[in-house]
Amino acid sequence: MQWLPASLQSPLWLWLLGALAIPLLIHLLRRSNPREITFAAAHWLRQKPQQNWKRLFLRDKLLLLLRLLLIALLALLLAQPLLNRDAQPEKSILLVDPRMERAELREFLDRNFSGDETFTEIFWLQARPSPIAEQRPPAPDLWQTLSALADQAAFRRAHILLRSDNNPSGRGLFKFSPHWQWHAVQQSGSGDDPNAPRIALLGDGPAWLEPVMRQWRNTAQPQLALQQLTTTAAADAESLDWLIYDTPGPLPESLHDFIRDGGLLITDQRVQPAAAVDFVALETEPGEILQAAAIGRGSWLRYRHDWHGEQFFRRADLPRRLWQQWSAQDWALQSRSRANWSIDAPPGIAVPDTDVPPAARATIERPLLVALLLLLALERLLALSGAMRFDARKIGEQRD
Amino acid sequence: MKLIDPLTLASTRDLAWLSRHIAEGMLLGVQHSQRRGAGIEFQQYRSYEPGDSIRHIDWKLFARSDRYYVREAEQESQMHVCIVLDTSASMAQPSFAYPELTKLQYARCWIASLCWLLHNQGDRFSLLALSDSGIRYLPEGQGEGHHRRLALELEGLEAAGHWPGESRLASVWQYFEQPCQVVLVSDFFERHDNGEISAFAARLHAAGRPCLPLQLLVEAEETFPFDGELKIRNPEATGILEVGAQQQRGDYLRAFAAAQRQLAARFAGQECPLTSVAIEQPLEQSLRRFIDAHARVG
């Protein structure tokens, strides 16, 4: 019954609709058995040819309609319909990310909604939104909060104000309402580029790394920021994409796990694998030997030359070349599966309107009852006015 | 004045008594110095006939002859009224409001009451019932006994057949050879457009026998209050007419009113205004209307 804007408490009574056949039958039977009378003045009547189908529904159409309506209404009344009421659509609600400062919020409201379009209610964005006047709640997990709000009818059409238009995603499926209107104070680009790989350095690092990073910032390449890690245990494929490892010796087990979890490890030949690894030689440029190995979901990129050597970095195109070599690994795939989402295209599943339990339900018994009584009165009036044509005259005569 | 209920008219078993009751009610306050019973001048002895009042039996003569004789007196009468009653099948039409009451029954009561009034005036009256299934004639006479005979005759009438044709009517004309007033009681529903009943009245009128018409109708004939599908049986025709009442009502009422106007005009031309009576109306009223319309008679 999803297509109905109402639900029935006792749909069993709808069988009563079968009783619609009764007045219909009576009507048809009465029609097919015309009253037979003796009428001496029949001389002045003329037999008019009539089509049978036309006569079928000629008499008492209004009365029949009323009686059908009466029965249908009675069945409906007994079935006890509940009318779904949507949350008032004219009410506009703003849900505010609790990480927002009040000043930021005020500025946002002044800038975007200074006209007659204002919000009737403003809440903190929470699984159970509390009014903005109350104390600021702790910053929620957006992923879970929005999923919880997606099928609440009261907030189906809310405006949602986030601090940033890019947010880290959670692990599960994200549910959202297709009617939400998104706002963000911080536009992407001002902060970290979400599409840029996150690079970390473990160890001292080659001497060319810092100038290369500086040079990258001036190009159109994605903006990279170099993180400095201190221990191998800090390497985590969740928070890092690329790791530059510059400590000679065998590869630590934790870094091996980093690769297996999907990271890209970049080393030179001084780093030895603990177990046998199948390296494939990549001939990106003549004279330069680069090895790559796929381990688990990630890969290991190893330069055969010593990258502290002078011939490795004394080249004008070093940054571009490095970017090419590094990003030629499965970067495109990784970038796409980055656990970030943007308000322009919320990932996950839009909750359809039909899945939303209605905000309020109202019984409509009273208007139905009134309509039933009115119809009944009208029906009796019509039916009796026909029958009373004789009676009225008879009574009038007796009174003389 | 308490009017007689149509149901009483319909269910009466003593027409003579009822008509006397009605007529006496109408004559309340009328001063009349009429003698009862026998006349002023003795005319003849006549053998007793059923319907004669036993008060008129000459008991002395009975003692002598062991037979019932009735004294009859010479009575001067102003008028002879011949009542012609149409007993064609259409007169069996019952009222729709009181299905027990037919036009014929109403006519019986009405005629009997009129005749009692005539009797009170000392007038003579006769009855002629016309139908092609049988013509009944009660010769003219006067007095209470004659009235009782008239009531008997009326009670024996049945409504059947049509208005008699020319050939059957030929035998009727002899009854009008003596000067008389004619009261014609019918529904005036004529089969042919030439109007056989009004033609009969016109012929009487031409012969110098003024014909006072009383038309009996049922109310439904004037208003056509039906709706829905109807199967209509015409008592004087074969076959059944199937009509939708609502579609027919307008046409019917127009045609019926036109026919009524035509009929009324025809009688107005003979200076005998038509009295149309719905049988649902109280009999006293219709009798009064009829008498008022023909003040010469009343």
XYZ file of C-alpha atoms in Angstrom:
698
model
C 0.000 0.000 0.000
C 2.979 2.238 -0.485
C 1.292 4.177 -3.252
C -1.460 5.316 -0.943
C -0.957 8.400 1.172
C -2.875 6.600 3.854
C -2.872 3.267 5.567
C -5.759 1.310 6.952
C -6.004 0.047 10.476
C -8.416 -2.735 9.661
C -8.115 -3.435 5.950
C -10.261 -6.526 6.446
C -13.332 -4.342 6.268
C -12.522 -3.495 2.688
C -14.333 -6.701 1.825
C -17.432 -4.694 2.526
C -16.780 -2.963 -0.773
C -18.257 -6.112 -2.265
C -21.580 -4.847 -0.959
C -21.395 -2.216 -3.692
C -22.946 -4.869 -5.868
C -26.178 -4.802 -3.836
C -27.579 -1.396 -4.832
C -26.301 -2.007 -8.337
C -28.187 -5.282 -8.506
C -31.325 -3.786 -7.017
C -31.134 -0.982 -9.502
C -30.747 -3.371 -12.413
C -33.478 -5.693 -11.179
C -35.923 -2.882 -10.613
C -35.131 -1.598 -14.032
C -35.713 -4.921 -15.696
C -39.038 -5.352 -13.892
C -41.000 -2.221 -14.639
C -44.084 -1.593 -12.562
C -47.236 -2.731 -14.234
C -50.256 -0.506 -13.844
C -53.669 -0.214 -15.357
C -54.103 3.213 -16.732
C -57.201 4.115 -18.650
C -55.738 7.333 -19.986
C -53.036 5.429 -21.827
C -54.529 6.843 -24.995
C -52.443 9.973 -24.512
C -49.183 8.133 -23.968
C -46.925 7.405 -26.839
C -44.477 4.554 -27.019
C -41.104 6.059 -27.654
C -38.442 3.865 -29.170
C -35.517 3.742 -26.778
C -32.218 1.941 -26.994
C -31.935 -0.733 -24.389
C -28.451 0.156 -23.262
C -29.503 3.728 -22.818
C -32.403 2.784 -20.600
C -30.146 0.600 -18.517
C -28.850 3.472 -16.486
C -31.464 6.095 -17.062
C -33.436 5.971 -13.872
C -32.326 7.129 -10.469
C -28.744 7.631 -11.479
C -28.181 10.092 -8.695
C -29.765 7.859 -6.118
C -27.693 4.889 -7.227
C -24.546 6.959 -7.080
C -25.405 8.133 -3.595
C -26.032 4.617 -2.386
C -22.771 3.345 -3.843
C -20.953 6.210 -2.208
C -22.634 5.453 1.079
C -21.469 1.874 1.080
C -17.965 2.764 -0.002
C -17.799 5.364 2.718
C -19.061 2.928 5.302
C -16.423 0.387 4.300
C -13.780 3.074 4.470
C -14.988 4.206 7.854
C -14.853 0.695 9.236
C -11.416 0.172 7.759
C -10.229 3.120 9.882
C -7.884 4.908 7.535
C -4.849 6.756 8.837
C -3.736 9.707 6.817
C -0.002 10.274 6.559
C 1.034 13.792 7.202
C 4.383 14.947 5.951
C 6.383 17.295 8.062
C 5.267 20.758 7.148
C 7.094 21.495 3.928
C 7.030 25.223 4.517
C 9.191 24.775 7.577
C 12.868 25.007 6.731
C 15.376 23.502 9.059
C 19.115 24.066 9.218
C 21.371 21.435 10.712
C 24.707 22.859 11.756
C 27.918 20.924 12.084
C 28.930 21.244 15.761
C 32.507 21.999 14.722
C 31.296 25.348 13.434
C 31.909 28.452 15.485
C 28.875 30.585 16.226
C 30.552 33.518 14.523
C 31.072 31.468 11.407
C 27.457 30.426 11.483
C 26.281 33.992 11.848
C 28.450 35.103 8.979
C 27.191 32.256 6.826
C 23.589 33.136 7.581
C 24.159 36.812 6.880
C 25.865 36.093 3.611
C 23.535 33.479 2.160
C 20.200 33.867 3.890
C 19.895 37.546 4.685
C 16.727 38.003 2.608
C 13.245 36.880 3.504
C 14.372 33.283 3.209
C 15.244 32.390 6.741
C 15.269 29.202 8.692
C 12.464 28.571 11.090
C 14.557 26.205 13.153
C 18.266 25.604 13.518
C 19.650 22.492 15.129
C 23.033 21.046 15.889
C 23.795 18.226 13.506
C 23.462 15.135 15.678
C 21.739 11.809 15.537
C 19.074 13.488 17.671
C 19.353 17.133 16.721
C 19.178 19.587 19.589
C 18.316 23.258 19.143
C 21.132 25.634 18.406
C 20.420 27.529 21.597
C 21.544 24.566 23.629
C 25.083 23.758 24.491
C 27.369 22.744 21.695
C 27.517 18.951 21.510
C 30.751 17.093 20.839
C 31.721 16.773 17.226
C 29.873 13.763 15.825
C 30.914 11.194 13.342
C 29.292 12.787 10.276
C 29.058 9.476 8.498
C 26.891 7.882 11.174
C 24.948 10.991 12.067
C 23.807 11.678 8.521
C 22.906 8.028 8.013
C 20.762 8.166 11.106
C 19.019 11.358 9.954
C 18.411 10.182 6.402
C 15.115 8.461 7.110
C 13.714 10.848 9.667
C 10.778 12.557 8.024
C 11.195 15.772 9.964
C 14.670 16.317 8.575
C 14.107 15.009 5.079
C 14.189 18.455 3.565
C 16.641 20.081 5.910
C 19.524 22.300 4.930
C 22.811 20.927 6.192
C 25.694 23.226 6.947
C 29.073 21.526 7.189
C 32.362 23.043 8.080
C 34.086 21.655 5.052
C 32.692 20.333 1.809
C 35.100 17.407 1.977
C 34.880 14.987 4.807
C 36.402 11.656 5.617
C 34.128 8.763 5.054
C 33.338 5.884 7.285
C 33.469 2.226 6.617
C 29.828 1.325 6.145
C 27.263 2.437 3.602
C 26.300 6.044 3.777
C 22.595 6.860 3.685
C 21.347 10.300 2.819
C 18.172 12.037 1.825
C 17.989 13.224 -1.778
C 16.176 16.356 -0.583
C 18.977 17.616 1.607
C 20.513 20.890 0.623
C 24.172 21.050 1.366
C 26.148 24.042 2.463
C 29.762 24.287 3.477
C 31.791 27.101 4.878
C 35.183 25.920 3.747
C 35.494 25.181 0.096
C 38.016 22.554 -0.979
C 41.307 23.893 -2.261
C 41.856 26.180 0.625
C 43.117 23.287 2.688
C 44.668 20.011 1.691
C 43.914 18.736 -1.715
C 41.913 15.638 -1.027
C 42.996 14.157 -4.290
C 46.692 14.554 -3.602
C 48.520 11.533 -2.325
C 49.633 11.758 1.234
C 53.370 11.236 1.342
C 55.417 10.437 4.389
C 59.116 10.113 4.856
C 60.710 7.637 7.181
C 64.338 8.259 7.887
C 66.530 11.127 6.713
C 65.507 11.048 3.128
C 67.579 11.798 0.072
C 68.969 15.278 -0.275
C 66.926 15.996 -3.445
C 63.601 15.364 -1.794
C 63.091 18.737 -0.252
C 63.839 20.791 -3.398
C 61.637 18.458 -5.380
C 58.735 19.008 -2.990
C 59.266 22.746 -3.184
C 59.304 22.608 -6.940
C 56.103 20.532 -6.985
C 54.239 23.235 -5.165
C 54.881 25.645 -7.997
C 53.568 23.331 -10.667
C 50.094 22.348 -11.629
C 50.610 18.956 -10.066
C 48.496 18.086 -7.037
C 49.692 19.814 -3.943
C 51.718 17.421 -1.912
C 52.618 17.711 1.744
C 55.429 15.656 3.170
C 54.904 14.101 6.535
C 57.808 13.018 8.679
C 57.415 9.699 10.411
C 59.670 8.610 13.195
C 58.903 4.928 13.639
C 58.047 2.215 11.202
C 54.989 1.370 13.257
C 53.476 4.764 12.380
C 53.198 3.784 8.752
C 49.531 3.086 8.166
C 47.891 2.555 4.806
C 44.736 4.229 6.074
C 46.337 7.620 6.555
C 49.185 7.421 4.067
C 49.371 6.732 0.400
C 53.060 6.897 -0.369
C 55.959 6.205 1.970
C 59.546 7.098 1.162
C 61.848 4.832 3.142
C 65.469 5.639 3.333
C 67.072 3.296 5.812
C 69.442 0.691 4.392
C 68.934 -2.877 5.442
C 66.127 -5.407 5.323
C 62.560 -4.192 5.080
C 60.820 -4.150 8.506
C 57.733 -6.282 8.905
C 55.471 -3.293 9.646
C 56.381 -1.703 6.308
C 55.669 -4.969 4.601
C 52.202 -4.797 6.161
C 51.881 -1.210 4.959
C 52.366 -2.352 1.392
C 50.024 -5.261 1.790
C 47.315 -2.896 3.086
C 47.508 -0.844 -0.074
C 50.334 1.635 0.357
C 53.085 2.443 -2.100
C 56.580 2.050 -0.708
C 59.382 3.923 -2.460
C 62.953 2.920 -1.721
C 66.269 2.536 -3.434
C 68.240 -0.630 -3.802
C 69.786 -0.477 -0.382
C 66.586 -1.795 1.126
C 66.372 -5.568 0.922
C 63.195 -7.592 1.108
C 63.009 -9.996 4.030
C 61.587 -12.744 1.902
C 61.931 -13.359 -1.795
C 59.933 -10.787 -3.771
C 59.280 -10.901 -7.502
C 60.498 -7.612 -8.855
C 59.647 -6.583 -12.361
C 61.968 -4.203 -14.092
C 60.334 -1.053 -15.408
C 62.228 0.696 -18.175
C 60.739 4.161 -17.875
C 63.761 5.934 -19.324
C 66.891 4.603 -20.921
C 69.618 3.998 -18.436
C 67.445 4.151 -15.419
C 66.485 0.927 -13.762
C 63.359 0.813 -11.685
C 61.835 -2.253 -10.096
C 58.312 -2.741 -8.991
C 56.669 -5.547 -7.068
C 53.024 -6.127 -6.184
C 52.572 -7.252 -2.623
C 49.060 -7.675 -1.342
C 46.976 -4.664 -2.369
C 49.911 -2.331 -2.591
C 53.230 -2.220 -4.384
C 56.890 -1.555 -3.760
C 58.825 0.747 -6.057
C 62.602 0.274 -5.850
C 65.262 2.287 -7.607
C 68.280 0.196 -8.549
C 70.574 3.162 -8.382
C 71.630 4.737 -5.210
C 69.366 7.776 -5.084
C 71.976 9.628 -3.073
C 74.170 9.423 -6.155
C 74.752 12.606 -8.078
C 73.599 11.285 -11.416
C 70.195 10.454 -9.922
C 69.155 13.919 -9.065
C 71.154 16.276 -11.195
C 68.466 16.532 -13.804
C 66.109 19.324 -14.638
C 63.044 17.089 -15.048
C 63.452 15.168 -11.822
C 60.180 16.241 -10.139
C 58.061 15.521 -13.197
C 59.786 12.219 -13.737
C 59.347 11.155 -10.153
C 55.656 12.053 -10.254
C 55.248 10.064 -13.403
C 56.992 7.049 -11.990
C 55.261 7.170 -8.656
C 51.808 7.959 -9.835
C 52.095 5.433 -12.651
C 51.631 2.847 -9.984
C 48.013 2.170 -9.062
C 47.535 5.788 -8.053
C 44.511 6.377 -10.237
C 42.709 3.516 -8.591
C 43.756 4.599 -5.147
C 42.710 8.148 -5.712
C 39.277 7.006 -6.696
C 38.883 4.827 -3.635
C 40.037 7.573 -1.343
C 37.890 7.622 1.749
C 36.672 11.162 1.306
C 33.383 12.419 0.160
C 32.228 15.723 -1.138
C 28.909 17.422 -0.629
C 28.605 17.887 -4.390
C 28.136 14.193 -4.835
C 27.336 12.434 -1.606
C 28.351 8.815 -1.882
C 26.135 5.995 -0.740
C 22.459 5.382 -1.098
C 19.706 7.938 -1.273
C 16.833 6.832 0.941
C 13.676 6.943 -1.207
C 10.590 8.719 0.099
C 8.645 5.498 0.266
C 11.004 4.077 2.901
C 10.506 6.981 5.216
C 8.015 6.382 8.005
C 5.589 9.305 7.995
C 6.140 12.036 10.483
C 2.590 11.993 11.745
C -0.564 10.048 11.152
C -4.033 11.352 11.654
C -7.317 9.522 11.760
C -9.986 10.941 9.492
C -12.926 9.265 11.130
C -14.806 12.373 12.081
C -15.000 13.970 8.624
C -15.836 10.551 7.199
C -18.643 10.134 9.700
C -20.015 13.571 8.946
C -19.861 12.872 5.216
C -21.619 9.560 5.775
C -24.443 11.158 7.715
C -24.837 13.939 5.175
C -24.967 11.469 2.331
C -27.457 9.359 4.220
C -29.694 12.348 4.788
C -29.450 13.352 1.142
C -30.211 9.835 0.002
C -33.249 9.558 2.270
C -34.428 12.972 1.099
C -34.217 11.987 -2.549
C -35.696 8.537 -2.054
C -38.578 9.704 0.084
C -39.414 12.760 -1.983
C -40.204 10.378 -4.822
C -42.294 8.095 -2.633
C -44.078 10.954 -0.939
C -45.632 12.365 -4.055
C -48.638 10.179 -3.456
C -48.614 10.310 0.293
C -48.537 14.064 0.576
C -51.618 14.337 -1.535
C -53.390 11.657 0.436
C -52.664 13.379 3.713
C -53.738 16.704 2.278
C -57.042 15.218 1.245
C -57.776 13.714 4.599
C -57.223 17.045 6.205
C -59.872 18.784 4.099
C -70.010 18.701 8.020
C -68.243 15.407 8.065
C -67.340 14.288 4.603
C -67.550 10.722 3.505
C -64.208 9.012 3.341
C -63.256 7.519 -0.040
C -62.654 4.212 1.707
C -66.235 4.252 2.931
C -67.407 4.833 -0.613
C -65.286 1.952 -1.759
C -66.396 -0.516 0.867
C -70.080 0.248 1.251
C -72.491 -2.654 0.965
C -75.663 -0.647 1.277
C -75.675 1.850 -1.512
C -79.217 2.994 -0.785
C -78.472 3.808 2.793
C -75.178 5.503 2.056
C -76.574 7.644 -0.713
C -79.483 8.685 1.495
C -77.046 9.567 4.206
C -74.989 11.668 1.846
C -77.955 13.347 0.264
C -79.663 14.074 3.583
C -76.433 15.596 4.739
C -76.518 17.910 1.776
C -80.120 18.821 2.356
C -79.564 19.806 5.969
C -81.392 23.022 6.600
C -83.325 22.869 3.378
C -86.980 23.316 4.102
C -89.171 20.994 2.158
C -92.708 20.023 2.741
C -92.505 16.779 0.948
C -94.732 13.945 1.927
C -93.227 10.649 2.577
C -94.417 7.379 1.313
C -97.341 7.260 -0.944
C -98.563 10.102 -3.027
C -101.397 12.496 -2.480
C -103.772 10.997 -4.926
C -104.297 7.336 -4.960
C -103.585 5.955 -8.363
C -103.447 2.198 -8.345
C -102.604 -0.944 -6.561
C -99.577 -2.709 -7.821
C -98.196 -6.088 -6.801
C -95.241 -5.991 -4.475
C -91.795 -6.123 -6.036
C -88.494 -6.670 -4.317
C -87.164 -3.294 -3.264
C -90.522 -1.865 -2.336
C -90.795 -0.617 1.200
C -92.996 -2.824 3.307
C -94.556 0.338 4.692
C -96.359 0.785 1.434
C -97.962 -2.600 1.504
C -101.669 -2.350 1.954
C -102.160 -4.726 4.830
C -105.927 -4.623 4.677
C -105.822 -5.771 1.102
C -103.306 -8.413 2.126
C -105.745 -9.636 4.780
C -108.454 -9.902 2.190
C -106.542 -11.332 -0.735
C -103.506 -12.924 0.915
C -101.315 -11.080 -1.568
C -98.966 -8.153 -1.156
C -100.165 -5.026 -2.863
C -98.549 -1.669 -2.828
C -100.502 1.526 -2.986
C -99.237 3.828 -5.618
C -100.131 7.434 -5.736
C -100.222 9.858 -8.571
C -97.383 12.240 -8.135
C -96.861 15.332 -10.148
C -93.274 15.476 -11.219
C -91.479 18.404 -12.629
C -88.880 16.419 -14.373
C -87.704 13.099 -15.624
C -83.974 12.645 -15.260
C -82.365 9.869 -17.203
C -78.974 8.966 -15.903
C -76.669 7.491 -18.523
C -73.709 5.661 -17.070
C -70.767 4.597 -19.148
C -69.800 1.082 -18.020
C -66.937 0.520 -20.421
C -63.845 -1.161 -19.059
C -62.057 2.112 -18.429
C -64.553 2.905 -15.690
C -62.989 0.118 -13.673
C -59.937 2.332 -13.259
C -59.017 2.374 -9.572
C -57.632 5.388 -7.829
C -53.889 5.169 -7.219
C -54.183 6.726 -3.802
C -57.070 4.449 -2.737
C -56.762 1.300 -4.793
C -60.079 -0.029 -3.461
C -62.019 2.830 -4.998
C -62.821 2.601 -8.696
C -64.463 5.118 -10.940
C -67.457 2.839 -11.254
C -67.922 2.591 -7.492
C -67.692 6.324 -7.170
C -70.211 6.695 -9.954
C -72.595 4.300 -8.180
C -72.516 6.294 -4.975
C -72.733 9.535 -6.828
C -75.731 8.494 -8.921
C -77.536 7.001 -5.955
C -77.014 10.203 -3.982
C -78.179 12.343 -6.876
C -81.239 10.204 -7.273
C -82.078 10.537 -3.614
C -81.916 14.259 -4.051
C -84.174 13.943 -7.092
C -86.515 11.739 -5.130
C -86.719 14.395 -2.478
C -87.837 16.811 -5.141
C -90.360 14.351 -6.377
C -88.619 13.941 -9.676
C -88.601 10.782 -11.667
C -85.400 9.142 -12.629
C -84.219 6.288 -14.791
C -80.884 4.632 -15.318
C -79.243 3.566 -18.528
C -75.925 1.732 -18.294
C -74.114 1.629 -21.622
C -71.427 -0.745 -22.657
C -71.036 -2.963 -25.688
C -71.035 -5.970 -23.387
C -74.573 -5.218 -22.322
C -77.042 -2.353 -22.073
C -78.999 -2.198 -18.823
C -82.025 0.012 -18.439
C -84.028 0.834 -15.367
C -87.260 2.500 -16.466
C -88.252 5.823 -15.029
C -89.970 5.888 -11.732
C -90.086 7.723 -8.499
C -90.245 7.211 -4.813
C -88.202 5.398 -2.307
C -88.851 2.040 -3.796
C -87.628 3.137 -7.136
C -84.551 4.499 -5.501
C -83.943 1.154 -3.893
C -84.366 -0.570 -7.221
C -81.927 1.870 -8.696
C -79.441 1.014 -5.957
C -79.875 -2.685 -6.670
C -79.407 -2.096 -10.349
C -76.302 -0.019 -9.728
C -74.789 -2.679 -7.518
C -75.207 -5.233 -10.242
C -73.253 -3.239 -12.820
C -69.875 -4.385 -14.080
C -67.395 -2.341 -16.074
C -66.420 -4.195 -19.231
C -66.075 -3.675 -22.935
C -66.234 -0.428 -24.837
C -68.726 2.277 -25.453
C -71.342 0.653 -27.725
C -71.163 1.240 -31.433
C -73.764 2.974 -33.600
C -75.788 -0.188 -34.234
C -76.064 -1.084 -30.593
C -76.953 2.453 -29.651
C -79.870 2.375 -32.099
C -81.953 0.461 -29.587
C -81.270 3.088 -26.954
C -82.885 6.059 -28.572
C -86.406 4.872 -27.720
C -85.724 5.651 -24.071
C -85.379 9.311 -24.869
C -88.622 9.746 -26.706
C -90.243 11.370 -23.675
C -88.809 14.772 -22.736
C -86.123 14.302 -20.176
C -82.947 15.623 -18.704
C -79.910 13.458 -19.308
C -77.037 13.176 -16.865
C -74.110 11.530 -18.603
C -71.582 9.960 -16.243
C -68.424 8.789 -17.917
C -64.680 9.290 -17.981
C -65.017 10.575 -21.548
C -61.952 8.600 -22.639
C -62.883 8.082 -26.219
C -61.285 5.525 -28.460
C -61.691 7.481 -31.631
C -60.796 11.043 -32.267
C -64.295 11.815 -33.506
C -65.394 11.286 -29.889
C -68.131 8.675 -29.732
C -69.331 9.687 -26.249
C -69.486 13.385 -26.908
C -71.116 12.623 -30.236
C -73.776 10.735 -28.310
C -74.232 13.758 -26.055
C -74.352 16.076 -29.056
C -77.032 13.990 -30.682
C -79.148 14.067 -27.527
C -78.657 17.777 -27.300
C -79.755 18.197 -30.881
C -82.875 16.239 -30.065
C -83.680 18.702 -27.290
C -82.610 16.436 -24.472
C -80.040 18.487 -22.602
C -77.184 16.281 -21.573
C -75.369 17.234 -18.403
C -71.890 15.678 -18.375
C -70.001 14.468 -15.341
C -66.463 13.382 -15.995
C -64.843 11.039 -13.518
C -61.072 11.024 -13.384
C -58.470 9.700 -11.027
C -55.941 12.161 -9.830
C -53.033 10.317 -11.422
C -54.577 10.958 -14.813
C -54.266 14.672 -14.245
C -50.805 14.697 -12.695
C -49.070 11.528 -13.927
C -47.026 11.192 -10.738
C -45.138 8.052 -11.768
C -41.469 7.642 -12.348
C -39.258 4.875 -13.549
C -40.118 2.289 -16.088
C -43.793 1.477 -16.435
C -45.712 -1.234 -18.121
C -49.052 0.331 -18.829
C -52.100 -1.753 -19.570
C -54.934 0.079 -21.247
C -58.172 -1.603 -20.124
C -59.874 -0.803 -23.409
C -57.045 -1.864 -25.683
C -54.892 -4.884 -26.116
C -51.178 -4.973 -25.573
C -48.946 -3.405 -23.021
C -47.253 -0.079 -23.408
C -43.754 0.180 -21.996
C -42.713 3.720 -21.256
C -40.275 5.672 -19.172
C -42.481 7.792 -16.988
C -40.184 10.767 -16.696
C -39.659 11.111 -20.421
C -43.366 10.800 -21.077
C -44.715 13.047 -18.361
C -44.414 16.341 -20.199
C -45.913 15.063 -23.427
C -48.655 13.221 -21.615
C -49.709 16.165 -19.516
C -49.792 18.402 -22.556
C -51.824 15.952 -24.638
C -54.197 15.228 -21.775
C -54.784 18.887 -21.008
C -55.415 19.577 -24.679
C -57.964 16.766 -24.841
C -59.647 18.043 -21.696
C -59.864 21.543 -23.120
C -61.315 20.223 -26.320
C -63.912 18.201 -24.444
C -64.840 21.101 -22.204
C -65.153 23.368 -25.221
C -67.424 20.889 -26.943
C -69.806 20.762 -23.985
C -69.607 24.468 -23.398
C -70.822 24.814 -26.984
C -73.897 22.832 -25.957
C -74.380 25.098 -22.960
C -73.830 22.146 -20.679
C -70.600 22.854 -18.831
C -68.472 19.827 -18.180
C -67.920 18.916 -14.539
C -64.661 17.080 -14.078
C -64.274 15.261 -10.806
C -61.362 13.375 -9.411
C -62.699 10.413 -7.511
C -60.346 11.144 -4.633
C -62.459 14.206 -3.928
C -65.269 13.889 -1.414
C -68.499 12.933 -3.045
C -70.461 15.746 -1.409
C -68.180 18.305 -2.973
C -68.433 16.879 -6.440
C -72.191 16.555 -6.152
C -72.409 20.146 -4.966
C -70.219 21.312 -7.827
C -72.312 19.455 -10.336
C -75.547 20.856 -8.970
C -74.147 24.373 -8.817
C -72.971 24.082 -12.410
C -76.475 23.156 -13.488
C -78.491 25.300 -11.146
C -81.619 24.538 -13.121
C -81.455 20.963 -11.998
C -80.626 21.607 -8.399
